[in-house]
PDB file of C-alpha atoms in Angstrom:
ATOM      1  CA  MET V   1       0.000   0.000   0.000  1.00 65.00           C
ATOM      2  CA  THR V   2       1.410   3.384  -1.041  1.00 76.00           C
ATOM      3  CA  PRO V   3       1.844   5.670   1.978  1.00 85.00           C
ATOM      4  CA  MET V   4      -0.086   8.932   2.011  1.00 80.00           C
ATOM      5  CA  LEU V   5       2.146  11.923   1.353  1.00 79.00           C
ATOM      6  CA  ILE V   6       2.183  14.776   3.836  1.00 81.00           C
ATOM      7  CA  ASN V   7       2.441  18.540   3.734  1.00 83.00           C
ATOM      8  CA  LEU V   8       5.683  19.700   5.333  1.00 90.00           C
ATOM      9  CA  PRO V   9       5.750  22.902   7.408  1.00 90.00           C
ATOM     10  CA  SER V  10       7.604  24.901   4.708  1.00 88.00           C
ATOM     11  CA  GLY V  11       5.592  23.531   1.829  1.00 85.00           C
ATOM     12  CA  SER V  12       8.391  21.209   0.673  1.00 85.00           C
ATOM     13  CA  GLU V  13       7.251  17.948  -0.896  1.00 91.00           C
ATOM     14  CA  ILE V  14       8.217  14.306  -0.653  1.00 95.00           C
ATOM     15  CA  GLN V  15       8.865  13.146  -4.218  1.00 94.00           C
ATOM     16  CA  THR V  16       9.015   9.710  -5.828  1.00 95.00           C
ATOM     17  CA  GLN V  17      11.649   8.213  -8.151  1.00 96.00           C
ATOM     18  CA  PHE V  18      13.973  11.208  -7.816  1.00 96.00           C
ATOM     19  CA  THR V  19      17.283  10.846  -9.704  1.00 96.00           C
ATOM     20  CA  LEU V  20      20.231  11.093  -7.311  1.00 97.00           C
ATOM     21  CA  SER V  21      23.229  11.189  -9.653  1.00 96.00           C
ATOM     22  CA  ASP V  22      23.398  14.988  -9.790  1.00 94.00           C
ATOM     23  CA  LEU V  23      23.498  15.115  -5.982  1.00 96.00           C
ATOM     24  CA  THR V  24      26.678  13.014  -5.713  1.00 96.00           C
ATOM     25  CA  THR V  25      30.227  14.082  -6.528  1.00 96.00           C
ATOM     26  CA  PHE V  26      30.754  10.843  -8.519  1.00 97.00           C
ATOM     27  CA  LYS V  27      27.771  11.855 -10.731  1.00 97.00           C
ATOM     28  CA  VAL V  28      26.417   8.305 -10.810  1.00 98.00           C
ATOM     29  CA  GLY V  29      23.550   6.452  -9.161  1.00 97.00           C
ATOM     30  CA  GLY V  30      19.920   5.575  -9.770  1.00 97.00           C
ATOM     31  CA  PRO V  31      16.715   7.046  -8.349  1.00 98.00           C
ATOM     32  CA  ALA V  32      15.477   7.308  -4.781  1.00 98.00           C
ATOM     33  CA  GLU V  33      12.200   5.539  -4.086  1.00 97.00           C
ATOM     34  CA  TRP V  34      11.224   8.591  -2.021  1.00 97.00           C
ATOM     35  CA  PHE V  35      13.091  11.897  -1.770  1.00 97.00           C
ATOM     36  CA  VAL V  36      12.817  15.132   0.174  1.00 97.00           C
ATOM     37  CA  ALA V  37      14.984  18.224   0.592  1.00 96.00           C
ATOM     38  CA  PRO V  38      13.792  19.797   3.871  1.00 96.00           C
ATOM     39  CA  GLN V  39      13.866  23.581   4.086  1.00 95.00           C
ATOM     40  CA  SER V  40      14.117  23.515   7.894  1.00 96.00           C
ATOM     41  CA  VAL V  41      14.744  21.259  10.865  1.00 95.00           C
ATOM     42  CA  GLU V  42      10.961  21.125  11.323  1.00 96.00           C
ATOM     43  CA  ASP V  43      10.639  19.773   7.776  1.00 96.00           C
ATOM     44  CA  LEU V  44      13.284  17.170   8.558  1.00 96.00           C
ATOM     45  CA  GLN V  45      11.490  16.110  11.725  1.00 96.00           C
ATOM     46  CA  ALA V  46       8.177  15.728   9.889  1.00 96.00           C
ATOM     47  CA  SER V  47       9.784  13.790   7.025  1.00 96.00           C
ATOM     48  CA  TYR V  48      11.564  11.412   9.372  1.00 97.00           C
ATOM     49  CA  VAL V  49       8.476  10.736  11.450  1.00 96.00           C
ATOM     50  CA  TRP V  50       6.523  10.079   8.216  1.00 96.00           C
ATOM     51  CA  ALA V  51       9.122   7.465   7.221  1.00 96.00           C
ATOM     52  CA  VAL V  52       9.089   5.818  10.658  1.00 96.00           C
ATOM     53  CA  GLU V  53       5.284   5.679  10.795  1.00 95.00           C
ATOM     54  CA  ASN V  54       5.150   4.084   7.335  1.00 96.00           C
ATOM     55  CA  ASN V  55       7.958   1.618   8.102  1.00 96.00           C
ATOM     56  CA  ILE V  56      10.180   3.203   5.464  1.00 96.00           C
ATOM     57  CA  SER V  57      13.949   3.387   5.895  1.00 95.00           C
ATOM     58  CA  ALA V  58      15.419   6.903   5.975  1.00 96.00           C
ATOM     59  CA  THR V  59      18.902   7.895   4.797  1.00 95.00           C
ATOM     60  CA  LEU V  60      20.489  11.349   4.977  1.00 95.00           C
ATOM     61  CA  LEU V  61      22.341  12.685   1.952  1.00 96.00           C
ATOM     62  CA  GLY V  62      24.716  15.616   2.449  1.00 94.00           C
ATOM     63  CA  ALA V  63      27.116  16.841  -0.225  1.00 93.00           C
ATOM     64  CA  GLY V  64      27.110  13.407  -1.868  1.00 94.00           C
ATOM     65  CA  SER V  65      30.893  13.117  -1.490  1.00 91.00           C
ATOM     66  CA  ASN V  66      32.487   9.995  -0.041  1.00 89.00           C
ATOM     67  CA  LEU V  67      29.466   8.155  -1.433  1.00 95.00           C
ATOM     68  CA  LEU V  68      28.736   5.629  -4.184  1.00 98.00           C
ATOM     69  CA  ILE V  69      25.070   4.991  -4.970  1.00 98.00           C
ATOM     70  CA  SER V  70      24.036   1.896  -6.927  1.00 98.00           C
ATOM     71  CA  ASP V  71      22.798   2.193 -10.522  1.00 97.00           C
ATOM     72  CA  GLN V  72      19.607   0.519  -9.295  1.00 97.00           C
ATOM     73  CA  GLY V  73      18.931   3.415  -6.952  1.00 97.00           C
ATOM     74  CA  LEU V  74      17.906   3.298  -3.317  1.00 98.00           C
ATOM     75  CA  PRO V  75      14.826   2.118  -1.464  1.00 97.00           C
ATOM     76  CA  GLY V  76      13.225   4.172   1.279  1.00 96.00           C
ATOM     77  CA  LEU V  77      13.289   7.908   1.905  1.00 97.00           C
ATOM     78  CA  ILE V  78      16.425   9.841   0.977  1.00 98.00           C
ATOM     79  CA  ILE V  79      16.631  13.122   2.903  1.00 97.00           C
ATOM     80  CA  SER V  80      18.895  15.762   1.355  1.00 97.00           C
ATOM     81  CA  THR V  81      20.307  18.221   3.883  1.00 97.00           C
ATOM     82  CA  ARG V  82      21.471  20.691   1.206  1.00 94.00           C
ATOM     83  CA  PHE V  83      19.197  23.478   2.500  1.00 96.00           C
ATOM     84  CA  LEU V  84      20.036  22.988   6.197  1.00 97.00           C
ATOM     85  CA  LYS V  85      22.961  25.403   6.448  1.00 97.00           C
ATOM     86  CA  HIS V  86      22.148  27.725   9.350  1.00 97.00           C
ATOM     87  CA  HIS V  87      25.024  28.410  11.735  1.00 97.00           C
ATOM     88  CA  ASN V  88      25.764  30.627  14.719  1.00 97.00           C
ATOM     89  CA  PHE V  89      29.117  31.802  16.097  1.00 97.00           C
ATOM     90  CA  ASP V  90      28.922  32.264  19.871  1.00 97.00           C
ATOM     91  CA  GLU V  91      31.475  34.954  20.680  1.00 94.00           C
ATOM     92  CA  GLN V  92      31.330  34.216  24.418  1.00 94.00           C
ATOM     93  CA  THR V  93      32.146  30.506  24.242  1.00 96.00           C
ATOM     94  CA  GLY V  94      33.995  30.166  20.938  1.00 97.00           C
ATOM     95  CA  ARG V  95      31.470  27.572  19.836  1.00 98.00           C
ATOM     96  CA  ILE V  96      29.708  27.211  16.489  1.00 98.00           C
ATOM     97  CA  THR V  97      26.247  25.656  16.360  1.00 98.00           C
ATOM     98  CA  VAL V  98      25.754  24.510  12.776  1.00 98.00           C
ATOM     99  CA  GLU V  99      23.158  22.509  10.853  1.00 98.00           C
ATOM    100  CA  ALA V 100      24.129  19.258   9.157  1.00 97.00           C
ATOM    101  CA  GLY V 101      23.982  20.520   5.574  1.00 97.00           C
ATOM    102  CA  LYS V 102      26.547  23.300   5.976  1.00 98.00           C
ATOM    103  CA  PRO V 103      29.484  22.708   3.590  1.00 96.00           C
ATOM    104  CA  LEU V 104      32.604  22.106   5.658  1.00 96.00           C
ATOM    105  CA  PRO V 105      34.968  24.168   3.452  1.00 95.00           C
ATOM    106  CA  LYS V 106      32.706  27.225   3.657  1.00 97.00           C
ATOM    107  CA  LEU V 107      32.511  26.957   7.430  1.00 98.00           C
ATOM    108  CA  ALA V 108      36.309  26.655   7.663  1.00 97.00           C
ATOM    109  CA  LYS V 109      36.765  29.786   5.553  1.00 97.00           C
ATOM    110  CA  GLN V 110      34.203  31.751   7.591  1.00 97.00           C
ATOM    111  CA  ALA V 111      35.937  30.776  10.829  1.00 97.00           C
ATOM    112  CA  ALA V 112      39.313  31.782   9.394  1.00 97.00           C
ATOM    113  CA  ARG V 113      38.031  35.219   8.368  1.00 97.00           C
ATOM    114  CA  LYS V 114      36.867  35.763  11.954  1.00 96.00           C
ATOM    115  CA  GLY V 115      40.205  34.698  13.383  1.00 96.00           C
ATOM    116  CA  TRP V 116      38.773  31.535  14.935  1.00 97.00           C
ATOM    117  CA  ALA V 117      41.401  28.792  14.837  1.00 97.00           C
ATOM    118  CA  GLY V 118      40.723  25.067  14.806  1.00 96.00           C
ATOM    119  CA  LEU V 119      39.090  24.288  11.445  1.00 97.00           C
ATOM    120  CA  GLU V 120      42.013  25.013   9.138  1.00 96.00           C
ATOM    121  CA  TRP V 121      42.329  21.282   8.412  1.00 96.00           C
ATOM    122  CA  ALA V 122      38.778  21.120   7.022  1.00 95.00           C
ATOM    123  CA  VAL V 123      38.974  23.604   4.158  1.00 94.00           C
ATOM    124  CA  GLY V 124      39.616  21.059   1.413  1.00 90.00           C
ATOM    125  CA  ILE V 125      37.191  18.342   2.493  1.00 91.00           C
ATOM    126  CA  PRO V 126      34.307  18.295  -0.036  1.00 88.00           C
ATOM    127  CA  GLY V 127      31.558  17.377   2.406  1.00 92.00           C
ATOM    128  CA  THR V 128      29.087  18.726   4.917  1.00 96.00           C
ATOM    129  CA  VAL V 129      29.286  19.145   8.668  1.00 97.00           C
ATOM    130  CA  GLY V 130      26.864  16.238   9.074  1.00 96.00           C
ATOM    131  CA  GLY V 131      28.999  13.852   7.043  1.00 94.00           C
ATOM    132  CA  ALA V 132      32.135  15.005   8.843  1.00 96.00           C
ATOM    133  CA  VAL V 133      30.607  14.343  12.262  1.00 97.00           C
ATOM    134  CA  VAL V 134      29.332  10.885  11.295  1.00 95.00           C
ATOM    135  CA  MET V 135      32.592   9.663   9.735  1.00 92.00           C
ATOM    136  CA  ASN V 136      35.087  11.704  11.785  1.00 95.00           C
ATOM    137  CA  ALA V 137      36.457  13.384   8.678  1.00 93.00           C
ATOM    138  CA  GLY V 138      39.989  14.663   8.924  1.00 91.00           C
ATOM    139  CA  ALA V 139      43.041  16.016   7.098  1.00 90.00           C
ATOM    140  CA  HIS V 140      46.369  17.733   7.786  1.00 89.00           C
ATOM    141  CA  GLY V 141      46.616  16.202  11.260  1.00 91.00           C
ATOM    142  CA  GLY V 142      43.172  17.368  12.398  1.00 94.00           C
ATOM    143  CA  CYS V 143      39.781  15.699  12.546  1.00 96.00           C
ATOM    144  CA  THR V 144      36.191  16.310  13.625  1.00 97.00           C
ATOM    145  CA  ALA V 145      36.749  14.648  16.985  1.00 97.00           C
ATOM    146  CA  ASP V 146      39.152  17.495  17.840  1.00 97.00           C
ATOM    147  CA  ASN V 147      36.340  20.044  17.581  1.00 98.00           C
ATOM    148  CA  LEU V 148      33.040  18.344  18.345  1.00 98.00           C
ATOM    149  CA  VAL V 149      31.285  19.252  21.599  1.00 98.00           C
ATOM    150  CA  GLU V 150      27.925  17.605  20.942  1.00 98.00           C
ATOM    151  CA  ALA V 151      25.787  16.120  18.187  1.00 98.00           C
ATOM    152  CA  HIS V 152      22.016  16.577  17.908  1.00 98.00           C
ATOM    153  CA  VAL V 153      20.146  13.568  16.496  1.00 97.00           C
ATOM    154  CA  LEU V 154      16.504  12.805  15.773  1.00 96.00           C
ATOM    155  CA  ASN V 155      14.643  10.092  17.639  1.00 97.00           C
ATOM    156  CA  PRO V 156      11.933   8.087  15.811  1.00 95.00           C
ATOM    157  CA  ASP V 157       9.205  10.190  17.466  1.00 95.00           C
ATOM    158  CA  GLY V 158      10.758  13.384  16.085  1.00 94.00           C
ATOM    159  CA  SER V 159      12.274  14.550  19.364  1.00 97.00           C
ATOM    160  CA  ILE V 160      15.873  15.772  19.434  1.00 97.00           C
ATOM    161  CA  GLU V 161      18.504  14.043  21.561  1.00 98.00           C
ATOM    162  CA  ILE V 162      21.821  15.706  22.383  1.00 98.00           C
ATOM    163  CA  LEU V 163      24.830  13.395  22.427  1.00 98.00           C
ATOM    164  CA  PRO V 164      28.127  14.573  23.947  1.00 98.00           C
ATOM    165  CA  ALA V 165      31.190  13.953  21.796  1.00 97.00           C
ATOM    166  CA  SER V 166      32.331  11.265  24.238  1.00 97.00           C
ATOM    167  CA  ALA V 167      29.242   9.194  23.344  1.00 97.00           C
ATOM    168  CA  LEU V 168      30.245   8.932  19.683  1.00 97.00           C
ATOM    169  CA  ASN V 169      33.163   6.523  20.302  1.00 96.00           C
ATOM    170  CA  TYR V 170      35.349   8.278  17.760  1.00 96.00           C
ATOM    171  CA  THR V 171      38.157   6.348  16.062  1.00 93.00           C
ATOM    172  CA  TYR V 172      39.918   6.841  12.721  1.00 88.00           C
ATOM    173  CA  ARG V 173      37.206   7.807  10.184  1.00 87.00           C
ATOM    174  CA  SER V 174      34.540   6.191  12.300  1.00 90.00           C
ATOM    175  CA  SER V 175      31.890   6.894  14.932  1.00 95.00           C
ATOM    176  CA  ILE V 176      28.955   5.151  16.540  1.00 95.00           C
ATOM    177  CA  LEU V 177      26.658   7.229  14.300  1.00 95.00           C
ATOM    178  CA  GLN V 178      27.593   4.974  11.381  1.00 91.00           C
ATOM    179  CA  GLN V 179      25.633   2.198  13.074  1.00 90.00           C
ATOM    180  CA  ASP V 180      23.056   4.401  14.809  1.00 88.00           C
ATOM    181  CA  ARG V 181      20.614   5.187  12.007  1.00 84.00           C
ATOM    182  CA  ARG V 182      19.137   8.280  13.653  1.00 92.00           C
ATOM    183  CA  PRO V 183      19.620  11.405  11.504  1.00 94.00           C
ATOM    184  CA  LEU V 184      22.109  14.017  12.651  1.00 96.00           C
ATOM    185  CA  ILE V 185      20.541  17.466  12.365  1.00 97.00           C
ATOM    186  CA  ARG V 186      23.173  19.786  13.849  1.00 98.00           C
ATOM    187  CA  ALA V 187      26.473  19.890  15.698  1.00 98.00           C
ATOM    188  CA  VAL V 188      28.245  22.138  18.182  1.00 98.00           C
ATOM    189  CA  LEU V 189      31.949  22.698  17.494  1.00 98.00           C
ATOM    190  CA  GLN V 190      34.577  24.247  19.749  1.00 98.00           C
ATOM    191  CA  LEU V 191      37.086  26.646  18.166  1.00 98.00           C
ATOM    192  CA  GLN V 192      39.657  29.096  19.494  1.00 97.00           C
ATOM    193  CA  PRO V 193      38.595  32.691  18.790  1.00 95.00           C
ATOM    194  CA  GLY V 194      40.853  35.682  19.110  1.00 90.00           C
ATOM    195  CA  ALA V 195      43.639  34.690  16.737  1.00 88.00           C
ATOM    196  CA  ASP V 196      44.958  36.976  14.013  1.00 92.00           C
ATOM    197  CA  PRO V 197      42.613  36.413  11.028  1.00 93.00           C
ATOM    198  CA  LYS V 198      45.505  36.805   8.579  1.00 95.00           C
ATOM    199  CA  VAL V 199      47.430  33.997  10.282  1.00 94.00           C
ATOM    200  CA  VAL V 200      44.438  31.632  10.348  1.00 94.00           C
ATOM    201  CA  GLN V 201      43.562  32.468   6.748  1.00 95.00           C
ATOM    202  CA  THR V 202      47.129  31.855   5.617  1.00 95.00           C
ATOM    203  CA  THR V 203      47.208  28.414   7.231  1.00 94.00           C
ATOM    204  CA  THR V 204      43.788  27.611   5.796  1.00 94.00           C
ATOM    205  CA  GLN V 205      44.846  28.656   2.289  1.00 94.00           C
ATOM    206  CA  THR V 206      48.085  26.663   2.575  1.00 95.00           C
ATOM    207  CA  HIS V 207      46.099  23.514   3.333  1.00 92.00           C
ATOM    208  CA  LEU V 208      43.704  24.210   0.449  1.00 90.00           C
ATOM    209  CA  SER V 209      46.539  24.868  -1.994  1.00 92.00           C
ATOM    210  CA  HIS V 210      48.276  21.630  -0.981  1.00 88.00           C
ATOM    211  CA  ARG V 211      45.086  19.696  -1.629  1.00 85.00           C
ATOM    212  CA  LEU V 212      44.508  21.323  -5.016  1.00 84.00           C
ATOM    213  CA  ASN V 213      48.099  20.676  -6.068  1.00 88.00           C
ATOM    214  CA  THR V 214      48.239  17.014  -5.031  1.00 87.00           C
ATOM    215  CA  GLN V 215      44.747  15.714  -5.764  1.00 89.00           C
ATOM    216  CA  PRO V 216      42.867  15.381  -9.081  1.00 89.00           C
ATOM    217  CA  TYR V 217      39.916  17.641  -9.799  1.00 87.00           C
ATOM    218  CA  ASP V 218      39.601  17.269 -13.582  1.00 87.00           C
ATOM    219  CA  TRP V 219      36.904  14.558 -13.388  1.00 95.00           C
ATOM    220  CA  PRO V 220      34.206  13.709 -10.819  1.00 95.00           C
ATOM    221  CA  SER V 221      35.356  11.633  -7.852  1.00 96.00           C
ATOM    222  CA  CYS V 222      34.391  10.940  -4.242  1.00 94.00           C
ATOM    223  CA  GLY V 223      37.680  12.043  -2.695  1.00 90.00           C
ATOM    224  CA  SER V 224      39.897   9.367  -1.151  1.00 92.00           C
ATOM    225  CA  VAL V 225      38.476   5.908  -1.812  1.00 96.00           C
ATOM    226  CA  PHE V 226      40.356   3.848   0.797  1.00 96.00           C
ATOM    227  CA  ARG V 227      41.416   4.309   4.395  1.00 91.00           C
ATOM    228  CA  ASN V 228      45.156   4.460   4.914  1.00 90.00           C
ATOM    229  CA  PRO V 229      46.514   1.159   6.314  1.00 87.00           C
ATOM    230  CA  LEU V 230      49.328   2.678   8.364  1.00 77.00           C
ATOM    231  CA  PRO V 231      52.300   2.917   8.134  1.00 83.00           C
ATOM    232  CA  ARG V 232      51.840   3.025   4.316  1.00 87.00           C
ATOM    233  CA  SER V 233      49.275   5.174   2.560  1.00 94.00           C
ATOM    234  CA  ALA V 234      46.641   3.542   0.369  1.00 95.00           C
ATOM    235  CA  GLY V 235      47.763   5.687  -2.561  1.00 96.00           C
ATOM    236  CA  TRP V 236      51.379   4.453  -2.259  1.00 96.00           C
ATOM    237  CA  LEU V 237      50.270   0.801  -2.140  1.00 97.00           C
ATOM    238  CA  ILE V 238      48.015   1.216  -5.173  1.00 97.00           C
ATOM    239  CA  GLU V 239      50.727   3.030  -7.134  1.00 96.00           C
ATOM    240  CA  GLN V 240      53.333   0.367  -6.301  1.00 95.00           C
ATOM    241  CA  ALA V 241      50.886  -2.282  -7.528  1.00 95.00           C
ATOM    242  CA  GLY V 242      51.061  -0.587 -10.938  1.00 96.00           C
ATOM    243  CA  LEU V 243      47.461   0.583 -10.978  1.00 97.00           C
ATOM    244  CA  LYS V 244      47.825   4.312 -11.662  1.00 97.00           C
ATOM    245  CA  GLY V 245      45.782   5.034 -14.772  1.00 97.00           C
ATOM    246  CA  TYR V 246      44.103   1.606 -14.768  1.00 98.00           C
ATOM    247  CA  GLN V 247      40.647   1.912 -16.311  1.00 97.00           C
ATOM    248  CA  LEU V 248      37.507  -0.194 -16.150  1.00 97.00           C
ATOM    249  CA  GLY V 249      34.650   1.088 -18.277  1.00 96.00           C
ATOM    250  CA  GLY V 250      34.405   4.790 -17.587  1.00 97.00           C
ATOM    251  CA  ALA V 251      36.155   4.580 -14.201  1.00 98.00           C
ATOM    252  CA  GLN V 252      39.886   5.179 -13.786  1.00 98.00           C
ATOM    253  CA  VAL V 253      42.475   5.112 -11.013  1.00 98.00           C
ATOM    254  CA  ALA V 254      43.769   8.691 -11.066  1.00 97.00           C
ATOM    255  CA  GLN V 255      47.254   9.361 -12.420  1.00 96.00           C
ATOM    256  CA  LYS V 256      47.756  12.277 -10.016  1.00 94.00           C
ATOM    257  CA  HIS V 257      46.798  10.426  -6.821  1.00 96.00           C
ATOM    258  CA  ALA V 258      46.209   6.663  -6.837  1.00 97.00           C
ATOM    259  CA  ASN V 259      43.744   6.727  -3.927  1.00 97.00           C
ATOM    260  CA  PHE V 260      41.267   8.555  -6.175  1.00 97.00           C
ATOM    261  CA  ILE V 261      38.943   6.908  -8.681  1.00 98.00           C
ATOM    262  CA  LEU V 262      37.610   9.171 -11.415  1.00 98.00           C
ATOM    263  CA  ASN V 263      34.432   9.143 -13.457  1.00 98.00           C
ATOM    264  CA  CYS V 264      35.941   9.961 -16.838  1.00 96.00           C
ATOM    265  CA  GLY V 265      32.652  11.063 -18.309  1.00 90.00           C
ATOM    266  CA  HIS V 266      30.636   7.901 -18.808  1.00 94.00           C
ATOM    267  CA  ALA V 267      31.231   5.672 -15.778  1.00 97.00           C
ATOM    268  CA  THR V 268      28.447   3.757 -14.089  1.00 98.00           C
ATOM    269  CA  ALA V 269      28.323   3.018 -10.397  1.00 98.00           C
ATOM    270  CA  SER V 270      28.996  -0.604 -11.359  1.00 98.00           C
ATOM    271  CA  ASP V 271      32.216   0.423 -13.146  1.00 98.00           C
ATOM    272  CA  ILE V 272      33.416   2.267 -10.058  1.00 98.00           C
ATOM    273  CA  PHE V 273      32.423  -0.559  -7.700  1.00 98.00           C
ATOM    274  CA  ASN V 274      34.234  -3.174  -9.747  1.00 98.00           C
ATOM    275  CA  LEU V 275      37.323  -0.992 -10.056  1.00 98.00           C
ATOM    276  CA  ILE V 276      37.335  -0.653  -6.261  1.00 98.00           C
ATOM    277  CA  ARG V 277      37.192  -4.443  -5.956  1.00 97.00           C
ATOM    278  CA  HIS V 278      39.954  -4.878  -8.561  1.00 97.00           C
ATOM    279  CA  VAL V 279      42.234  -2.515  -6.657  1.00 98.00           C
ATOM    280  CA  GLN V 280      41.524  -4.365  -3.411  1.00 97.00           C
ATOM    281  CA  HIS V 281      42.357  -7.736  -4.979  1.00 97.00           C
ATOM    282  CA  ARG V 282      45.605  -6.485  -6.531  1.00 97.00           C
ATOM    283  CA  VAL V 283      46.839  -4.851  -3.323  1.00 97.00           C
ATOM    284  CA  GLU V 284      45.922  -8.016  -1.406  1.00 96.00           C
ATOM    285  CA  GLN V 285      47.984 -10.082  -3.879  1.00 96.00           C
ATOM    286  CA  GLU V 286      50.970  -7.712  -3.823  1.00 94.00           C
ATOM    287  CA  TRP V 287      51.114  -6.789  -0.145  1.00 91.00           C
ATOM    288  CA  SER V 288      48.876  -9.225   1.773  1.00 92.00           C
ATOM    289  CA  LEU V 289      47.005  -6.161   3.023  1.00 92.00           C
ATOM    290  CA  SER V 290      43.293  -5.462   2.918  1.00 94.00           C
ATOM    291  CA  LEU V 291      42.271  -2.000   1.773  1.00 96.00           C
ATOM    292  CA  HIS V 292      39.074  -0.878   3.480  1.00 94.00           C
ATOM    293  CA  PRO V 293      36.904   1.579   1.534  1.00 95.00           C
ATOM    294  CA  GLU V 294      36.431   4.998   3.018  1.00 90.00           C
ATOM    295  CA  VAL V 295      33.697   5.630   0.455  1.00 94.00           C
ATOM    296  CA  LYS V 296      30.248   4.547   1.632  1.00 93.00           C
ATOM    297  CA  MET V 297      28.412   2.281  -0.819  1.00 96.00           C
ATOM    298  CA  LEU V 298      24.617   2.397  -0.796  1.00 96.00           C
ATOM    299  CA  GLY V 299      22.302   0.040  -2.678  1.00 96.00           C
ATOM    300  CA  GLU V 300      22.906  -3.238  -4.494  1.00 96.00           C
ATOM    301  CA  PHE V 301      26.208  -3.957  -6.218  1.00 95.00           C
ATOM    302  CA  PHE V 302      27.342  -7.074  -8.053  1.00 89.00           C
ATOM    303  CA  GLU V 303      30.987  -7.942  -8.504  1.00 85.00           C
ATOM    304  CA  VAL V 304      32.044  -9.006 -12.001  1.00 81.00           C
ATOM    305  CA  ALA V 305      34.509 -11.871 -11.848  1.00 65.00           C
TER     306      ALA V 305
END
């Protein structure tokens, strides 16, 4: 039985069979069974409760980076946080309260202009605050766990629960929120105000320039595909296995940085998935090491032998 659609507080609508490829940085993926882009936290609450009451799974979609969506699309309700960008700088405490859809690079640049130190590491990460909190995003020796004070999540009845950072069990690129399916709606971050804005901006720009100079941006990608199996980096292992430039369908291991897979204009999600598996198998053969994907794969995928 098809669930009855609802009117959201802002007038936003829940849509059916909404194509998701344009909302991911890989530019691949099939349609969402149900889709909504809430204009407010109240919209998000109403959408989530609607899904719970109709026994429909709900998945949040931020910037669509670090994500590979199946060509078959996704069941359930996909909730895009792209309009949830409100933030507040508290001058008394040095804390930023920010909604889940706020792009992390923009927030890092705004903090730098104010002379608030602590987010310089985040300027080149192509994701949202919500995604960063869930996966403990990091770069340049910093990570979300260094800044997070608390995370606000939605309970199935629509109420908001505040989780202290200590409750998230942060480890390398991981948190308890990856198993806890409750949507993250906002976060509170601690920074250090009062620094010289020029100094913070210089450090921020240095990190951004390093990223632009060492990583490929000529074709769509998801950012780094694999976690780094210390002490070696995933990119070094893949390069030493002779896989730079290796192509499968429209997907290619980047020449500039081997831990990137590129959509060279006509890749399918299946191409990318099978290239990921090929890289894993080759590195396993060469180094007896398992590469674990950092990219989150949603939907059904089938490995081609």
